[in-house]
Short mmCIF file of C-alpha atoms and ligand atoms in Angstrom, two decimals:
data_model
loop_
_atom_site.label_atom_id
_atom_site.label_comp_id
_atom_site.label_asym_id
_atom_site.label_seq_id
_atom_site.Cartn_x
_atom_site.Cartn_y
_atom_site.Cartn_z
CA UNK U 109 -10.59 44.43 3.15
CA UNK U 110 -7.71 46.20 3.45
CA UNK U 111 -9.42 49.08 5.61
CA UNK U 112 -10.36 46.72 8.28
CA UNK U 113 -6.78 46.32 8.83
CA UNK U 114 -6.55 48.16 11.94
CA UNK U 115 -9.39 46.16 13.43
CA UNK U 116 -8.56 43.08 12.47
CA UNK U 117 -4.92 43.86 13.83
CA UNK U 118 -6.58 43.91 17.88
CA UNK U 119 -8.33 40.23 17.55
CA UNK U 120 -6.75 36.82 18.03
CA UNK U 121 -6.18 34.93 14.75
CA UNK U 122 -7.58 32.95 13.43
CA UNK U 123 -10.78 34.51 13.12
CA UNK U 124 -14.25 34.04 11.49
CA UNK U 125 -14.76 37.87 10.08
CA UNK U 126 -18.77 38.25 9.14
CA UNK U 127 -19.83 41.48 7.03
CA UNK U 128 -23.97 42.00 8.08
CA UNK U 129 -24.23 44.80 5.59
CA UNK U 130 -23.71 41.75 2.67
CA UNK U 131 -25.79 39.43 4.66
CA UNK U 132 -28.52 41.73 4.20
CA UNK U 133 -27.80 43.12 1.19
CA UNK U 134 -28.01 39.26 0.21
CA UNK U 135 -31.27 38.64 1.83
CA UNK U 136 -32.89 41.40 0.31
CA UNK U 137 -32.03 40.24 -3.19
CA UNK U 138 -33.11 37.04 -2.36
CA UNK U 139 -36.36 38.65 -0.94
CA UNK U 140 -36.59 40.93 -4.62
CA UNK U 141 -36.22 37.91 -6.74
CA UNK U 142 -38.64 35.70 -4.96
CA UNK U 143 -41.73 37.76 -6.61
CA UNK U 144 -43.95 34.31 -5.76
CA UNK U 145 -43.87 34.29 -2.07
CA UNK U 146 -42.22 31.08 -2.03
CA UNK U 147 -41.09 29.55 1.15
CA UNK U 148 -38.05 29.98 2.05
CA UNK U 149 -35.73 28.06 4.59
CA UNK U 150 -32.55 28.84 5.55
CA UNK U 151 -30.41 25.86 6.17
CA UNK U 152 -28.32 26.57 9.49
CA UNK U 153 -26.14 23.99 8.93
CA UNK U 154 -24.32 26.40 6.74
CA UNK U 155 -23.56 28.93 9.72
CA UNK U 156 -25.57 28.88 12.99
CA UNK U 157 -23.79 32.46 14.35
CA UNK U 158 -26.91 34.25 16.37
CA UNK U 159 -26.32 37.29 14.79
CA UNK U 160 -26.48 36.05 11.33
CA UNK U 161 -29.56 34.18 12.38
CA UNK U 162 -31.34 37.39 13.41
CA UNK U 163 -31.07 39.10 10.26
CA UNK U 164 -32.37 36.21 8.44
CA UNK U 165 -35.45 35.52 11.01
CA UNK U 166 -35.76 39.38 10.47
CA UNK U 167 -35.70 38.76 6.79
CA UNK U 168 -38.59 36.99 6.90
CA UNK U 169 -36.82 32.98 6.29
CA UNK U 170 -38.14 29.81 8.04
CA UNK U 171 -35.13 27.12 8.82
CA UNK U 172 -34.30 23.74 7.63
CA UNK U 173 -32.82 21.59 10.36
CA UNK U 174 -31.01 17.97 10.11
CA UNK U 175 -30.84 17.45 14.22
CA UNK U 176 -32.52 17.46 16.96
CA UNK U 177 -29.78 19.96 17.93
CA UNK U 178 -30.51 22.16 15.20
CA UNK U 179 -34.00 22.34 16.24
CA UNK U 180 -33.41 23.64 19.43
CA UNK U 181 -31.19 26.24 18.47
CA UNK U 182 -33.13 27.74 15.95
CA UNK U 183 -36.46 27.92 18.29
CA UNK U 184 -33.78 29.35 20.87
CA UNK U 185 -32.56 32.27 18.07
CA UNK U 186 -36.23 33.16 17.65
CA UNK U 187 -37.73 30.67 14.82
CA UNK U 188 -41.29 29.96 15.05
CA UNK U 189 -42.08 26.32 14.72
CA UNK U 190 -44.26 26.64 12.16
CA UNK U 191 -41.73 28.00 10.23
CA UNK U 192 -39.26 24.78 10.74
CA UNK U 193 -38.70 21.53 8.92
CA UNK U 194 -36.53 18.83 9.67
CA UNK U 195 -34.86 15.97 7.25
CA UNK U 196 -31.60 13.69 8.29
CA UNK U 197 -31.46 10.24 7.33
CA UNK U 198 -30.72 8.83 10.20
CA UNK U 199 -33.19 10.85 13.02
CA UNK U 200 -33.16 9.58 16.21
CA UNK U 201 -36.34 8.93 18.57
CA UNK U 202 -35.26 11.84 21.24
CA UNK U 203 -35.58 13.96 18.06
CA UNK U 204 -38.25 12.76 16.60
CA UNK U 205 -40.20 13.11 20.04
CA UNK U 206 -38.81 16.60 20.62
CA UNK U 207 -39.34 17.60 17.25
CA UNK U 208 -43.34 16.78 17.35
CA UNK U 209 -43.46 17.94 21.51
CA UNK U 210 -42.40 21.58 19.38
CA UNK U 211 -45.14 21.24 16.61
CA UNK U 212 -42.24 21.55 14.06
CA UNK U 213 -43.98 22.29 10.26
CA UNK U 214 -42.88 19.25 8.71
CA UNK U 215 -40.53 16.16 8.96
CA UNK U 216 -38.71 15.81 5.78
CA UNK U 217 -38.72 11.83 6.07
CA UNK U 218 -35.78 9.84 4.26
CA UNK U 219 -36.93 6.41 4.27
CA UNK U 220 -40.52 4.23 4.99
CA UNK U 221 -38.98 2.64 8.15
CA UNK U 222 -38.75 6.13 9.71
CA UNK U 223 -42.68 7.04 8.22
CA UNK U 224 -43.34 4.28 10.30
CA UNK U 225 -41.66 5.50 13.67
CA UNK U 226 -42.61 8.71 13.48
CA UNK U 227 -46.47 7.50 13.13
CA UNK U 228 -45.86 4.92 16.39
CA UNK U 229 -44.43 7.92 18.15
CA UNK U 230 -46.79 10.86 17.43
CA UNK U 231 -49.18 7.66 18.46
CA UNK U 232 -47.89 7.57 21.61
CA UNK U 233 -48.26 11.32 22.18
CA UNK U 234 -52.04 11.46 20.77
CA UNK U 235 -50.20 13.93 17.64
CA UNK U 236 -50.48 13.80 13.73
CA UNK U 237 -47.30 15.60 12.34
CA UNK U 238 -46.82 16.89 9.02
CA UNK U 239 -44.64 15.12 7.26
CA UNK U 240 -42.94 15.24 3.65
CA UNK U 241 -41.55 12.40 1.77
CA UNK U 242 -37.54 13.01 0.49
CA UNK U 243 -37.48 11.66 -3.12
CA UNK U 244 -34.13 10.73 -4.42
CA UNK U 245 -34.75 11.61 -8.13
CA UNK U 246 -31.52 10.20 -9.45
CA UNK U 247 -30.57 13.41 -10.76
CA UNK U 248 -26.30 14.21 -10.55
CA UNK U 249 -26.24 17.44 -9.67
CA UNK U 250 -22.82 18.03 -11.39
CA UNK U 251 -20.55 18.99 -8.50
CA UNK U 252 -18.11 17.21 -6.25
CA UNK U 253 -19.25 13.43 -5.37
CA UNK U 254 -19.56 14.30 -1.43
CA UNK U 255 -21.82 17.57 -2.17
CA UNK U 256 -24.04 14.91 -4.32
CA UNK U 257 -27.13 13.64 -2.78
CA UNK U 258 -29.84 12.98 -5.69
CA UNK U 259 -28.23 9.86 -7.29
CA UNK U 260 -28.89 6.34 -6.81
CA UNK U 261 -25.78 5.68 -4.71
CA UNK U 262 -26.36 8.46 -2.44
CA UNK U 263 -28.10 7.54 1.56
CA UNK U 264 -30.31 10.66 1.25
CA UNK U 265 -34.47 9.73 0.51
CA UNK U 266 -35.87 7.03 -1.45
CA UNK U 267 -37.03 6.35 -4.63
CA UNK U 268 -40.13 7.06 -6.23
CA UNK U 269 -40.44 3.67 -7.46
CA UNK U 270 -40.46 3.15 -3.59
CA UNK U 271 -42.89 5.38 -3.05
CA UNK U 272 -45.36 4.57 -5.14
CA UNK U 273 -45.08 1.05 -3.65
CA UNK U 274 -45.80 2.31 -0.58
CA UNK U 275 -48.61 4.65 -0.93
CA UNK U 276 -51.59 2.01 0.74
CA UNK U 277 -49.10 2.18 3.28
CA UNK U 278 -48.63 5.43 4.15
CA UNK U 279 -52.59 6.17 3.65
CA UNK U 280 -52.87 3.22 6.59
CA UNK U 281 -50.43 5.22 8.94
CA UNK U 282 -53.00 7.29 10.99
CA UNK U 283 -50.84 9.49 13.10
CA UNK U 284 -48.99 11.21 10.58
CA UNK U 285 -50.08 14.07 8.02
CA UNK U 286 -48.86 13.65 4.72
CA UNK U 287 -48.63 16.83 3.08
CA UNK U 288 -44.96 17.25 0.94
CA UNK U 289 -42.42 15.78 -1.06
CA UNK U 290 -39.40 16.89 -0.67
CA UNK U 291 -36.12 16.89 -2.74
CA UNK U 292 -32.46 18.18 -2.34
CA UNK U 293 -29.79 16.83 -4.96
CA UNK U 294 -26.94 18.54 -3.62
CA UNK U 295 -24.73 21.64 -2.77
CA UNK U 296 -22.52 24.49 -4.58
CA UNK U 297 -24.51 24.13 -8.08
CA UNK U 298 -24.03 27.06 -10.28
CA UNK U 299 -25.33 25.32 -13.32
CA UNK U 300 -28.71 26.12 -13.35
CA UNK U 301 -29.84 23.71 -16.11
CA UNK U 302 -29.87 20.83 -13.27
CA UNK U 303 -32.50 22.63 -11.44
CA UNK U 304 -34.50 22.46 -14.68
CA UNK U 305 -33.79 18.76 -14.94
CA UNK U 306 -34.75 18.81 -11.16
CA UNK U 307 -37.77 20.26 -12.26
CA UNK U 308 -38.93 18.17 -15.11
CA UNK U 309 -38.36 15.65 -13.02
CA UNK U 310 -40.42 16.40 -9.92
CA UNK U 311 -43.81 17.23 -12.33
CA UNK U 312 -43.20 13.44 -13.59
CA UNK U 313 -43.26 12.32 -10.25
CA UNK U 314 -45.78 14.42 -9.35
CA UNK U 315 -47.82 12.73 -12.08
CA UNK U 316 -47.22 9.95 -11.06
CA UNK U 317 -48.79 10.61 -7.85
CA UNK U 318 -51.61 12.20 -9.03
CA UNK U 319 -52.12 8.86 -11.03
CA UNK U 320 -52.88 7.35 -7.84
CA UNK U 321 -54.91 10.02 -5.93
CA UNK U 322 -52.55 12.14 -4.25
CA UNK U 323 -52.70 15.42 -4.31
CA UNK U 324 -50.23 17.30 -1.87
CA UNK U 325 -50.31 20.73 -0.98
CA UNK U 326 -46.57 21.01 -0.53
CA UNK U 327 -43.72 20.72 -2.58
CA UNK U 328 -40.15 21.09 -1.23
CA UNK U 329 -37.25 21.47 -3.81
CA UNK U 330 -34.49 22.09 -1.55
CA UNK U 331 -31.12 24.16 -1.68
CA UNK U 332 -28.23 23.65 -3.09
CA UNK U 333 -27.66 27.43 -5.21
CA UNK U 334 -24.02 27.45 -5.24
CA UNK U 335 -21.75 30.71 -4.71
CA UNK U 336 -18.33 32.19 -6.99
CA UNK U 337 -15.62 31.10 -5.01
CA UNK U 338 -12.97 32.29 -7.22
CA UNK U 339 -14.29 35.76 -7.57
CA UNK U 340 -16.44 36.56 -4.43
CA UNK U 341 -16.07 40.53 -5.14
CA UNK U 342 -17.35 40.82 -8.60
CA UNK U 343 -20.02 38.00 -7.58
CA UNK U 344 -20.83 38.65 -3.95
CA UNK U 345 -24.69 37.94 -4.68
CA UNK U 346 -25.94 34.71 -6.25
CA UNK U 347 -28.55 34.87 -9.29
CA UNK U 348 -31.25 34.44 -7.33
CA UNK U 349 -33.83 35.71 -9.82
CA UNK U 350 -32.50 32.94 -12.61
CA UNK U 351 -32.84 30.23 -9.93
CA UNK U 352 -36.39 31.29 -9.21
CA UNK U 353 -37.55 31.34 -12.51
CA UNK U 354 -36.23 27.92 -13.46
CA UNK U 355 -38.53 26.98 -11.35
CA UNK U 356 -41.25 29.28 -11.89
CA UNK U 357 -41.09 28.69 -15.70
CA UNK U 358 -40.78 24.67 -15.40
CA UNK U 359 -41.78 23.39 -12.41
CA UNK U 360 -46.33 22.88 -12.74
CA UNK U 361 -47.23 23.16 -9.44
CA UNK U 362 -51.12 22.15 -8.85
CA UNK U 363 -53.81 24.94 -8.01
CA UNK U 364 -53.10 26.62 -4.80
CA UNK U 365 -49.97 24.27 -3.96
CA UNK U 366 -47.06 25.89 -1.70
CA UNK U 367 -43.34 26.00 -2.75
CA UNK U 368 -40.40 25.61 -0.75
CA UNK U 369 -36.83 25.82 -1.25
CA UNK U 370 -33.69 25.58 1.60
CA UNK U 371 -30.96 27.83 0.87
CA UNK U 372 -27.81 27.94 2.79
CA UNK U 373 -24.61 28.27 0.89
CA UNK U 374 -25.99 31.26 -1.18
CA UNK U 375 -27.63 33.12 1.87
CA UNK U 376 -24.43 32.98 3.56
CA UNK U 377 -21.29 31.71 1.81
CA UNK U 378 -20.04 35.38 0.52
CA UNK U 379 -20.61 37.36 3.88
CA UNK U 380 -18.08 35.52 5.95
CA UNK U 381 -13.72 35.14 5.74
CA UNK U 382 -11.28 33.42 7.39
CA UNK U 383 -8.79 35.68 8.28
CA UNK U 384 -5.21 34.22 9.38
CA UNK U 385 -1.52 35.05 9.93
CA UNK U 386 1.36 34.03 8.23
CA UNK U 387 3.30 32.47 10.90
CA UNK U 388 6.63 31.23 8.26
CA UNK U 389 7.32 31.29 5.00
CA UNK U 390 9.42 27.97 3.96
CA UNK U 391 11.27 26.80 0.90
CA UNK U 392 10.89 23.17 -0.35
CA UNK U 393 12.50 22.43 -3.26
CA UNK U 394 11.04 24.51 -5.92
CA UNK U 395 7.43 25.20 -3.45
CA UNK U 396 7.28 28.25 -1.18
CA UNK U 397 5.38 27.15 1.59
CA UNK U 398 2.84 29.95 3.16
CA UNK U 399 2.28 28.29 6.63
CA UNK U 400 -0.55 30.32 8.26
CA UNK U 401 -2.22 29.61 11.81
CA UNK U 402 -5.71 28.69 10.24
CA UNK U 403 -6.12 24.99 9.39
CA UNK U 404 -8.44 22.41 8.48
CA UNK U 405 -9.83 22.55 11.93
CA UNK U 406 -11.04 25.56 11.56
CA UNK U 407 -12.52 25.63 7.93
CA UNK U 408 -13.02 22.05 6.97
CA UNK U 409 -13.81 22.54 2.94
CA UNK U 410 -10.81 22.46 1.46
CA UNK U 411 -9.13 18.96 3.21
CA UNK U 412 -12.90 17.86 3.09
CA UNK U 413 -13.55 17.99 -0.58
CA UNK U 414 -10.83 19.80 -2.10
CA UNK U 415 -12.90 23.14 -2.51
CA UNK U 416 -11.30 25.96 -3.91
CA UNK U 417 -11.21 29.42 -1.43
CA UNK U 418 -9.43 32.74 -2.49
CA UNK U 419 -6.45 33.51 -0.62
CA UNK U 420 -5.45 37.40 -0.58
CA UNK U 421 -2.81 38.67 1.20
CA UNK U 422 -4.25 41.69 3.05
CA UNK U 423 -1.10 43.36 4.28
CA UNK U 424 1.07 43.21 1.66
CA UNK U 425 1.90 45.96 -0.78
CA UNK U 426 4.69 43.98 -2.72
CA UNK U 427 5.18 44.12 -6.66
CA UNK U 428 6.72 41.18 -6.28
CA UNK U 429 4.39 38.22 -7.50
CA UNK U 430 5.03 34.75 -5.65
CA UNK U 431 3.55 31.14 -6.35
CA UNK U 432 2.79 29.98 -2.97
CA UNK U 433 1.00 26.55 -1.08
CA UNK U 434 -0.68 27.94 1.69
CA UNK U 435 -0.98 25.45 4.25
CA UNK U 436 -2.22 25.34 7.80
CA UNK U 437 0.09 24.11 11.00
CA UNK U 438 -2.47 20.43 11.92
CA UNK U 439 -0.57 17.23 11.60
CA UNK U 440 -2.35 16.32 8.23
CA UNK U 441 -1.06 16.70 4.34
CA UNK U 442 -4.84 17.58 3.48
CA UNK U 443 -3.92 20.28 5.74
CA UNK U 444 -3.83 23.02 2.72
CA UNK U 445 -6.28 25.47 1.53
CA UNK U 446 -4.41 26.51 -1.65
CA UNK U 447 -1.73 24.97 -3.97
CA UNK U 448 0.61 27.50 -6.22
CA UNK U 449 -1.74 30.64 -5.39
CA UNK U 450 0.30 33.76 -6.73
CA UNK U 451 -0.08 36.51 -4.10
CA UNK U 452 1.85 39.51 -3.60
CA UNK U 453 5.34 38.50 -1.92
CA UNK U 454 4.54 37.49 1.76
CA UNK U 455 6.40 37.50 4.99
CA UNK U 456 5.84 36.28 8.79
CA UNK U 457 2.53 38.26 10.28
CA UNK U 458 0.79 39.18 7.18
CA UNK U 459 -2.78 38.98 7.68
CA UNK U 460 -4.44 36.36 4.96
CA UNK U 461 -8.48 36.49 4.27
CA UNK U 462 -9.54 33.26 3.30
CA UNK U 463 -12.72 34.15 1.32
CA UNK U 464 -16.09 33.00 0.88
CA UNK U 465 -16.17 30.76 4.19
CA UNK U 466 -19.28 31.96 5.51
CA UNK U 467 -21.15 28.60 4.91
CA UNK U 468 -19.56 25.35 6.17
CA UNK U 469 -17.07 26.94 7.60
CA UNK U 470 -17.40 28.05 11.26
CA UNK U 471 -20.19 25.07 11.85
CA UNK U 472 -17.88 22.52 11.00
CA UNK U 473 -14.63 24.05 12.95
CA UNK U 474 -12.80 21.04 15.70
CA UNK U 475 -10.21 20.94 18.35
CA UNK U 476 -8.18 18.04 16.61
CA UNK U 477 -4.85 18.51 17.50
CA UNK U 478 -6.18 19.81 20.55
CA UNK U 479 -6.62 23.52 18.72
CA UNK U 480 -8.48 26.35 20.18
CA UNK U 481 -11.60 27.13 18.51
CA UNK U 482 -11.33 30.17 15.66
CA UNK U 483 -13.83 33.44 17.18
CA UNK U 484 -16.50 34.82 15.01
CA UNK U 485 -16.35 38.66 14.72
CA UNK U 486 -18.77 41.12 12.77
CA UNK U 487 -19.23 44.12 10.87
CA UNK U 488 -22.51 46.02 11.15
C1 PLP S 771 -27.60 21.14 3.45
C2 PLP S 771 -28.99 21.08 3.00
C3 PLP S 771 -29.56 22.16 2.32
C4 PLP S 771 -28.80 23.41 1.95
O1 PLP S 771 -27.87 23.21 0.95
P1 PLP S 771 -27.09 24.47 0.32
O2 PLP S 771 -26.22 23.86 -0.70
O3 PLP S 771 -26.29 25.08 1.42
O4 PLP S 771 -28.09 25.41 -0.23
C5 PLP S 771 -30.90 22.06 1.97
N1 PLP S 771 -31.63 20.96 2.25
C6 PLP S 771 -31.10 19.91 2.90
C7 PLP S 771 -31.95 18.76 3.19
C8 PLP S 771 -29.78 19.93 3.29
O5 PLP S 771 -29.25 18.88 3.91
#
């Protein structure tokens, strides 16, 4: 990174830096390794930047939404409907409406209580949405307990206990289209074994369903490929190829049923940095404090659930190894993004890249402490 210097030394810090060459690079391995024309959605919760969103629409990806909000902004960048689906737990009836007024592909729906609005409200509007049922499959996903959404004690679907209970139910509901079941057990896995588990899973359920007549001509495993944080150079593109074929070689989908998955992290994680300025470097007992002018308003992760970014001092040529905290200026002690990082010795205006922050990271930025709002800037 150390070539962009010059750039990077006329733009306001801090600042979202985006490299579209990796994007794409990215997307066409992803592309590559999906030799099954499976669906795939991006997730633009993970980064909503237009330009990032073109080269994925251009890529060929539909989009997995969790607002109303998200909805709009994706049929704004380009999406076709048809190519959109929509989960949240907790949708409201604007977005429900708006969502069916668009002719959306499918509502991913996370409980029967919301089956049942959605039916009274495509009702109202003479409409029969798709829809897909979100099956919590109680499977732990092995990664931090607020990227978890597949166990029992998690908000996110219901069970398939549930479900099977409430199958007369859902056949009485004439205003909705039930096509899918859908699944997502959480975010940043890189152990690929719990996708097989996911997978062994969903063809019990599946037979299950089948047990009572149901046949659907969608299934929906959703996201959750995680990315190298610690070495986003020698790993800039996930596996995708291993993560297909864990489900290609375990998953039994019926005779001419469709796949989907919803990728965000690994579409987008490695493409984007955080790059910041040292603004003083302070002694505390035996710490060295690296106190930089990104904080937790600007890339969440870290103070959210203590994930791990590289830190690499971009200016500096020093020999001289130092253990540093690097820590951002907002009134918070979750306020840090690394403890005792060893980086070349660092001094007031070095530039810092904060790595691997092109998912979660500029969609989740704030003005707490009344702070301006970090840019986004591109290579092409
Ligand atoms: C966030 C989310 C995803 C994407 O997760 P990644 O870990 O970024 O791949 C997929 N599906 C649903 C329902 C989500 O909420």
């Amino acid at each position: 990174m150390k070539e962009l210097l010059t750039r990077f030394s006329e733009l306001e810090t801090p600042f979202y830096w985006y490299d579209l060459q990796l994007l794409d690079d990215t997307l066409a391995a992803l592309n590559k390794a999906n030799t099954e024309d499976y669906h795939v959605h991006y997730a633009l919760k993970a980064n909503n930047n237009p330009k990032i969103l073109e080269r994925i629409r251009k890529a060929g990806l539909g989009i997995d939404c969790v607002s109303g909000g998200e909805v709009k902004h994706a049929l704004e960048q380009g999406f076709d409907p048809s190519h959109i689906v929509l989960a949240g737990v907790g949708k409201t009836d604007q977005e429900i409406a708006y969502a069916i007024d668009q002719n959306i592909f499918s509502f991913n729906v996370e409980s029967i209580e919301e089956l049942v609005v959605i039916n009274e409200i495509a009702q109202s509007k003479g409409k029969r949405p798709n829809i897909s049922i979100r099956i919590n499959p109680a499977i732990d996903a092995g990664t931090h307990h607020k990227i978890t959404t597949g166990t029992k004690e998690n908000k996110f679907g219901i069970s398939d206990e549930d479900l099977f209970a409430s199958v007369d139910l859902i056949k009485s509901l004439k205003n909705i289209h039930f096509i899918g079941v859908h699944y997502h057990i959480g975010s940043q896995i890189t152990d690929l074994t719990r996708f097989k588990n996911l997978a062994i899973r969903i063809n019990e359920i599946q037979q299950g369903l089948i047990d009572k007549g149901i046949e659907l001509p969608h299934l929906n495993v959703g996201g959750g490929l995680g990315i190298d944080y610690l070495n986003p150079d020698g790993n800039a593109i996930p596996d995708f190829e291993h993560y297909f074929k864990v489900f290609r070689d375990n998953l039994k989908l019926l005779e001419g049923q469709e796949l989907h998955f919803e990728l965000g992290r690994s579409i987008v994680g490695q493409c984007g940095s955080l790059i910041t300025k040292v603004l003083y470097v302070k002694k505390s007992g035996q710490t060295n404090f690296l106190i930089v002018d990104a904080g937790m308003t600007d890339l969440m992760r870290p103070a959210l659930y203590d994930a791990q970014h590289l830190a690499q001092n971009i200016s500096s040529d020093s020999e001289t190894q130092v253990s540093y905290d690097v820590v951002g200026p907002v009134c918070e002690s979750s306020d840090v993004f690394n403890k005792g990082l060893v980086l070349p010795e660092s001094k007031r205006g070095d530039l810092i890249a904060i790595r691997s922050a092109g998912a979660y990271g500029e969609t989740m930025k704030n003005e707490y402490n009344l702070r301006p709002l970090a840019q986004g800037y591109y290579s092409e």
